[in-house]
Short mmCIF file of C-alpha atoms in Angstrom, two decimals:
data_model
loop_
_atom_site.label_atom_id
_atom_site.label_comp_id
_atom_site.label_asym_id
_atom_site.label_seq_id
_atom_site.Cartn_x
_atom_site.Cartn_y
_atom_site.Cartn_z
CA MET A 90 10.50 -13.09 -37.85
CA ASN A 91 10.31 -15.79 -40.56
CA GLU A 92 13.34 -17.55 -42.02
CA SER A 93 13.40 -15.54 -45.25
CA THR A 94 13.42 -12.24 -43.34
CA LYS A 95 15.98 -13.60 -40.91
CA ASP A 96 18.42 -14.46 -43.69
CA LEU A 97 17.88 -11.22 -45.59
CA VAL A 98 21.03 -9.14 -45.96
CA LEU A 99 20.20 -5.45 -46.14
CA PRO A 100 22.48 -3.04 -48.03
CA ASP A 101 24.96 -1.04 -45.95
CA ASP A 102 23.28 2.23 -46.91
CA THR A 103 19.89 1.16 -45.48
CA PRO A 104 18.58 4.32 -43.73
CA VAL A 105 18.21 4.31 -39.95
CA ASP A 106 16.18 6.92 -38.04
CA LEU A 107 17.25 6.70 -34.39
CA ASP A 108 15.26 9.82 -33.49
CA ALA A 109 12.06 8.17 -34.72
CA GLU A 110 12.88 5.02 -32.79
CA PHE A 111 13.51 7.10 -29.66
CA ARG A 112 10.18 8.89 -30.04
CA ASP A 113 8.27 5.70 -30.72
CA SER A 114 9.71 4.00 -27.65
CA ASN A 115 8.45 6.76 -25.29
CA ILE A 116 11.45 6.21 -23.04
CA GLU A 117 12.06 9.97 -22.84
CA GLU A 118 8.91 10.16 -20.71
CA VAL A 119 10.45 7.69 -18.25
CA LEU A 120 13.79 9.52 -18.20
CA ALA A 121 12.01 12.82 -17.58
CA LYS A 122 10.06 11.21 -14.73
CA LEU A 123 13.34 10.03 -13.22
CA ASP A 124 14.71 13.58 -13.39
CA ARG A 125 11.63 14.90 -11.60
CA GLU A 126 11.63 12.22 -8.92
CA LEU A 127 15.29 12.32 -7.96
CA ILE A 128 17.40 15.35 -7.12
CA GLY A 129 21.05 15.20 -8.19
CA LEU A 130 22.45 11.71 -8.89
CA LEU A 131 23.91 12.93 -12.18
CA PRO A 132 26.30 9.94 -12.55
CA VAL A 133 23.40 7.53 -12.04
CA LYS A 134 21.09 9.33 -14.47
CA THR A 135 23.91 9.46 -17.03
CA ARG A 136 24.44 5.69 -16.75
CA ILE A 137 20.72 5.03 -17.11
CA ARG A 138 20.57 7.20 -20.24
CA GLU A 139 23.65 5.45 -21.64
CA THR A 140 22.09 2.05 -20.96
CA ALA A 141 18.82 3.17 -22.58
CA ALA A 142 20.77 4.37 -25.64
CA LEU A 143 22.58 1.02 -25.88
CA LEU A 144 19.30 -0.88 -25.75
CA LEU A 145 17.65 1.41 -28.28
CA VAL A 146 20.51 0.91 -30.75
CA ASP A 147 20.39 -2.83 -30.12
CA ARG A 148 16.69 -2.84 -30.94
CA VAL A 149 17.37 -1.09 -34.24
CA ARG A 150 20.18 -3.55 -34.97
CA LYS A 151 17.76 -6.42 -34.48
CA LYS A 152 15.44 -4.92 -37.07
CA LEU A 153 18.38 -4.92 -39.50
CA ASN A 154 19.36 -8.51 -38.58
CA LEU A 155 22.61 -7.28 -36.99
CA SER A 156 22.05 -8.70 -33.50
CA ALA A 157 22.35 -12.42 -32.87
CA VAL A 158 21.78 -12.60 -29.10
CA SER A 159 20.04 -10.48 -26.50
CA PRO A 160 22.36 -8.29 -24.39
CA THR A 161 22.99 -9.19 -20.76
CA LEU A 162 20.94 -6.76 -18.69
CA HIS A 163 21.41 -7.89 -15.09
CA MET A 164 22.64 -5.04 -12.89
CA SER A 165 24.23 -4.13 -9.58
CA PHE A 166 23.18 -0.95 -7.73
CA THR A 167 25.55 0.00 -4.92
CA GLY A 168 25.35 2.82 -2.42
CA ASN A 169 24.11 3.83 1.00
CA PRO A 170 20.42 3.65 2.01
CA GLY A 171 18.09 6.37 0.81
CA THR A 172 19.97 7.18 -2.41
CA GLY A 173 17.17 6.23 -4.81
CA LYS A 174 18.15 2.69 -5.83
CA THR A 175 14.60 1.30 -5.70
CA THR A 176 13.17 4.27 -7.61
CA VAL A 177 15.77 3.91 -10.35
CA ALA A 178 15.05 0.17 -10.53
CA MET A 179 11.36 0.95 -11.09
CA ARG A 180 12.16 3.32 -13.92
CA MET A 181 14.64 0.86 -15.41
CA ALA A 182 11.86 -1.73 -15.51
CA GLU A 183 9.69 0.75 -17.44
CA ILE A 184 12.49 1.45 -19.93
CA LEU A 185 13.13 -2.25 -20.50
CA HIS A 186 9.42 -2.81 -21.08
CA ARG A 187 9.02 0.06 -23.53
CA LEU A 188 12.01 -1.17 -25.52
CA GLY A 189 10.65 -4.70 -25.61
CA TYR A 190 13.26 -6.40 -23.41
CA VAL A 191 10.75 -7.57 -20.79
CA ARG A 192 7.10 -8.46 -21.37
CA GLU A 193 5.40 -6.62 -18.52
CA GLY A 194 7.83 -4.17 -16.90
CA HIS A 195 6.80 -4.76 -13.29
CA LEU A 196 9.23 -4.68 -10.37
CA ILE A 197 9.34 -7.31 -7.62
CA SER A 198 11.42 -6.08 -4.67
CA VAL A 199 12.67 -8.69 -2.20
CA THR A 200 15.24 -9.39 0.50
CA ARG A 201 16.85 -12.58 1.75
CA ASP A 202 13.81 -13.44 3.88
CA ASP A 203 11.64 -13.68 0.75
CA LEU A 204 14.02 -16.11 -0.95
CA VAL A 205 15.65 -18.29 1.72
CA GLY A 206 13.84 -20.78 3.94
CA GLN A 207 14.74 -21.76 7.49
CA TYR A 208 14.53 -25.51 6.97
CA ILE A 209 15.64 -28.12 4.46
CA GLY A 210 13.43 -28.08 1.38
CA HIS A 211 11.97 -24.61 1.97
CA THR A 212 14.39 -22.44 -0.01
CA ALA A 213 13.88 -23.81 -3.53
CA PRO A 214 10.07 -23.36 -3.50
CA LYS A 215 10.37 -19.84 -2.01
CA THR A 216 12.97 -18.72 -4.54
CA LYS A 217 11.13 -20.27 -7.49
CA GLU A 218 7.85 -18.65 -6.43
CA ILE A 219 9.47 -15.19 -6.33
CA ILE A 220 11.11 -15.79 -9.70
CA LYS A 221 7.74 -16.83 -11.14
CA LYS A 222 6.20 -13.55 -9.93
CA ALA A 223 9.09 -11.54 -11.38
CA MET A 224 9.13 -13.19 -14.82
CA GLY A 225 8.50 -10.67 -17.56
CA GLY A 226 9.88 -7.87 -15.39
CA VAL A 227 12.64 -6.97 -12.95
CA LEU A 228 13.61 -8.77 -9.74
CA PHE A 229 15.21 -6.31 -7.29
CA ILE A 230 17.13 -8.03 -4.48
CA ASP A 231 18.04 -5.54 -1.75
CA GLU A 232 21.03 -6.27 0.50
CA ALA A 233 21.82 -9.21 -1.79
CA TYR A 234 25.01 -10.08 0.11
CA TYR A 235 22.90 -11.56 2.93
CA LEU A 236 22.14 -14.46 0.59
CA TYR A 237 25.70 -15.67 1.15
CA LYS A 238 26.70 -16.70 4.68
CA PRO A 239 29.75 -18.98 4.40
CA GLU A 240 30.31 -18.87 8.16
CA ASN A 241 27.07 -20.83 8.65
CA GLU A 242 27.34 -24.35 7.22
CA ARG A 243 23.60 -24.91 7.67
CA ASP A 244 22.58 -21.74 5.82
CA TYR A 245 20.44 -22.24 2.72
CA GLY A 246 21.28 -18.98 0.92
CA ALA A 247 23.70 -20.78 -1.41
CA GLU A 248 20.78 -22.84 -2.71
CA SER A 249 18.87 -19.69 -3.60
CA ILE A 250 21.94 -18.24 -5.33
CA GLU A 251 22.32 -21.41 -7.43
CA ILE A 252 18.72 -21.19 -8.60
CA LEU A 253 19.10 -17.49 -9.38
CA LEU A 254 22.26 -18.14 -11.40
CA GLN A 255 20.49 -20.69 -13.58
CA VAL A 256 17.54 -18.39 -14.22
CA MET A 257 19.75 -15.36 -14.89
CA GLU A 258 21.57 -17.35 -17.57
CA ASN A 259 18.71 -19.32 -19.13
CA ASN A 260 15.90 -16.75 -18.90
CA ARG A 261 17.72 -13.49 -19.50
CA ASP A 262 15.31 -12.63 -22.32
CA ASP A 263 12.41 -12.69 -19.85
CA LEU A 264 13.85 -11.54 -16.52
CA VAL A 265 16.30 -8.87 -15.38
CA VAL A 266 17.84 -9.19 -11.92
CA ILE A 267 19.14 -6.14 -10.05
CA LEU A 268 21.26 -6.76 -6.94
CA ALA A 269 21.57 -3.87 -4.49
CA GLY A 270 23.41 -2.97 -1.29
CA TYR A 271 26.40 -1.27 0.30
CA LYS A 272 29.32 -1.11 -2.14
CA ASP A 273 31.95 -2.72 0.10
CA ARG A 274 29.67 -5.62 0.98
CA MET A 275 28.59 -6.10 -2.62
CA ASP A 276 32.24 -6.16 -3.74
CA LYS A 277 32.93 -8.90 -1.17
CA PHE A 278 29.82 -10.78 -2.30
CA PHE A 279 30.90 -10.73 -5.95
CA HIS A 280 34.43 -11.78 -4.99
CA SER A 281 33.00 -14.80 -3.17
CA ASN A 282 30.50 -15.57 -5.94
CA PRO A 283 32.29 -15.30 -9.31
CA GLY A 284 29.34 -16.92 -11.08
CA MET A 285 27.10 -14.08 -9.98
CA ARG A 286 29.72 -11.47 -10.85
CA SER A 287 30.07 -12.83 -14.39
CA ARG A 288 26.33 -12.43 -15.01
CA ILE A 289 26.21 -8.77 -14.01
CA ALA A 290 26.76 -6.49 -16.99
CA HIS A 291 26.01 -3.08 -15.50
CA HIS A 292 27.41 -1.78 -12.20
CA ILE A 293 25.99 1.56 -11.06
CA ASP A 294 27.18 3.32 -7.89
CA PHE A 295 24.79 5.72 -6.16
CA PRO A 296 26.54 8.65 -4.42
CA ASP A 297 25.34 10.18 -1.17
CA TYR A 298 23.36 13.40 -1.42
CA SER A 299 24.91 16.71 -0.45
CA ALA A 300 23.36 18.84 2.32
CA GLU A 301 22.09 21.28 -0.31
CA GLU A 302 20.43 18.49 -2.29
CA LEU A 303 18.84 17.07 0.86
CA LEU A 304 17.27 20.45 1.65
CA ILE A 305 15.73 20.55 -1.83
CA ILE A 306 14.49 16.98 -1.33
CA ALA A 307 12.95 17.98 2.02
CA LYS A 308 11.04 20.87 0.46
CA LEU A 309 9.78 18.61 -2.35
CA MET A 310 8.67 15.98 0.16
CA LEU A 311 6.74 18.57 2.13
CA ALA A 312 5.15 20.01 -1.01
CA GLU A 313 3.93 16.54 -2.02
CA GLN A 314 2.02 16.41 1.28
CA ASN A 315 0.80 20.02 1.06
CA TYR A 316 3.18 21.32 3.72
CA ARG A 317 5.89 23.94 3.61
CA PHE A 318 8.61 25.41 5.81
CA SER A 319 8.31 28.90 7.22
CA ALA A 320 11.39 30.97 6.38
CA GLU A 321 12.76 30.35 9.88
CA ALA A 322 12.00 26.64 9.71
CA GLU A 323 13.85 26.29 6.41
CA LYS A 324 16.91 27.90 7.99
CA ALA A 325 16.57 25.57 10.97
CA PHE A 326 16.35 22.51 8.74
CA ALA A 327 19.37 23.69 6.77
CA GLU A 328 21.22 23.65 10.13
CA TYR A 329 19.73 20.26 11.03
CA ILE A 330 20.89 18.40 7.90
CA PRO A 331 24.71 18.62 8.30
CA LEU A 332 24.38 17.83 12.01
CA ARG A 333 22.26 14.76 11.24
CA MET A 334 24.65 13.64 8.50
CA LYS A 335 27.44 13.30 11.08
CA LEU A 336 25.43 11.02 13.37
CA GLU A 337 24.92 7.26 13.21
CA HIS A 338 22.31 5.51 11.08
CA PHE A 339 22.16 8.32 8.53
CA ALA A 340 20.26 7.16 5.44
CA ASN A 341 20.15 10.11 3.04
CA ALA A 342 16.60 10.85 1.79
CA ARG A 343 15.15 8.22 4.11
CA SER A 344 16.48 10.10 7.14
CA ILE A 345 15.09 13.33 5.76
CA ARG A 346 11.65 11.79 5.31
CA ASN A 347 11.69 10.49 8.88
CA ALA A 348 12.77 13.89 10.23
CA LEU A 349 9.90 15.55 8.38
CA ASP A 350 7.43 13.00 9.76
CA ARG A 351 8.55 13.92 13.27
CA ALA A 352 8.29 17.64 12.47
CA ARG A 353 4.72 17.15 11.22
CA MET A 354 3.86 15.32 14.45
CA ARG A 355 5.26 18.16 16.54
CA GLN A 356 3.36 20.69 14.44
CA ALA A 357 0.10 18.77 14.98
CA ASN A 358 0.72 18.64 18.74
CA ARG A 359 1.45 22.37 18.82
CA LEU A 360 -1.73 23.22 16.93
CA PHE A 361 -3.86 20.91 19.06
CA ALA A 362 -2.46 21.95 22.42
CA GLY A 363 -1.87 25.64 21.72
CA ALA A 364 -3.95 28.51 23.00
CA LYS A 365 -4.70 29.68 19.46
CA LYS A 366 -8.23 28.49 18.74
CA SER A 367 -8.84 30.21 15.43
CA LEU A 368 -6.69 28.46 12.83
CA THR A 369 -6.31 29.13 9.13
CA LYS A 370 -5.19 26.98 6.24
CA ILE A 371 -1.73 28.52 6.44
CA ASP A 372 -1.41 27.27 10.01
CA LEU A 373 -2.19 23.72 8.90
CA ILE A 374 0.40 23.62 6.12
CA THR A 375 3.31 25.49 7.75
CA ILE A 376 6.15 23.80 9.64
CA GLU A 377 7.69 26.28 12.07
CA ALA A 378 11.27 26.45 13.35
CA GLU A 379 10.28 25.16 16.78
CA GLU A 380 9.28 21.84 15.19
CA ILE A 381 12.82 21.47 13.86
CA TYR A 382 14.76 22.71 16.88
CA ALA A 383 12.87 20.27 19.14
CA SER A 384 14.89 17.41 17.62
CA ARG A 385 17.39 15.57 19.81
CA VAL A 386 19.96 16.38 17.13
CA PHE A 387 19.91 19.95 18.44
CA LEU A 388 19.14 19.21 22.08
CA ASP A 389 21.83 16.65 22.89
CA GLY A 390 23.50 15.63 19.64
CA GLN A 391 21.60 12.34 19.48
CA VAL A 392 19.55 10.65 16.79
CA ASP A 393 15.75 10.80 16.98
CA LEU A 394 15.13 7.09 17.29
CA ASP A 395 11.43 6.67 16.61
CA GLY A 396 10.84 5.13 13.21
CA ASP A 397 14.48 5.51 12.25
CA GLU A 398 16.36 4.27 9.24
CA MET A 399 18.81 1.52 10.06
CA VAL A 400 16.71 -1.00 11.94
CA GLU A 401 19.07 -3.89 11.23
CA GLU A 402 21.88 -2.19 13.12
CA LYS A 403 19.76 -1.12 16.10
CA LYS A 404 19.24 -3.92 18.55
CA ASP A 405 18.55 -2.62 22.01
CA GLU A 406 17.98 1.10 21.62
CA VAL A 407 15.14 2.74 23.49
CA THR A 408 12.63 4.75 21.49
CA LYS A 409 12.88 8.34 22.58
CA ASP A 410 12.53 11.77 20.98
#
């Protein structure tokens, strides 16, 4: 924009076509994709649509010389594991790109280990390298509260936070940072790091899925892999979900995916070891009730531990099904 255009004052009755701007941006395609990918999460989807609307209006305001500075877009996603935070972050990156707020729209997903070094002088290069990769897109930091460990005087997470704060302030027109994790821990993190809290403009809480929603998610997951429940297996899995939700290490859709992986393994073993030699396509794609009822959740009220969800909280458990 040249100086003459910049200083131009447009009349108050200058027409504005928001519908045309919305169509031209193609963000409806991204929002529709988000609806298809994630069951439920209405509060989250509403907030994403509201944020997209805010950014769309801001883009129009810029065209009319009504916006002086870029809006702060850094975000906090809070909620339990398996509630879709990473997926929403990916779609948010697409929206930001299509509206022109980031150059490339890619997502770089990291944890503390990617940012913080173990020795003096290691943290700054690691953090700066990740930031370099994320520039022009979105940096998604999962379990961000692990960056801050005040109980350890020799911890280098504070150095990484300081670098991030500078970049979030000075490069906010080229990088959006999304911090994610459990809500209570994120609240404590922000309380201990007011500089980080002041740079976060959008706080979105991700609710847990209901048992009904998790059953729909399970059926969609199976369909994506060309499997399906038999009628009896669907009833069995509907019984499984509320039982699993009451046990430790439950991680919403992640736990459902792991349960289905185990069911597929049991189905394969049954087909391979069974007396039935003549199989059909329907045999290969159908999960039967026996694959569900074989879970330890039914047998002894215990979690199936192989490949489970909450690795960080499981130290000395023995893998057993």
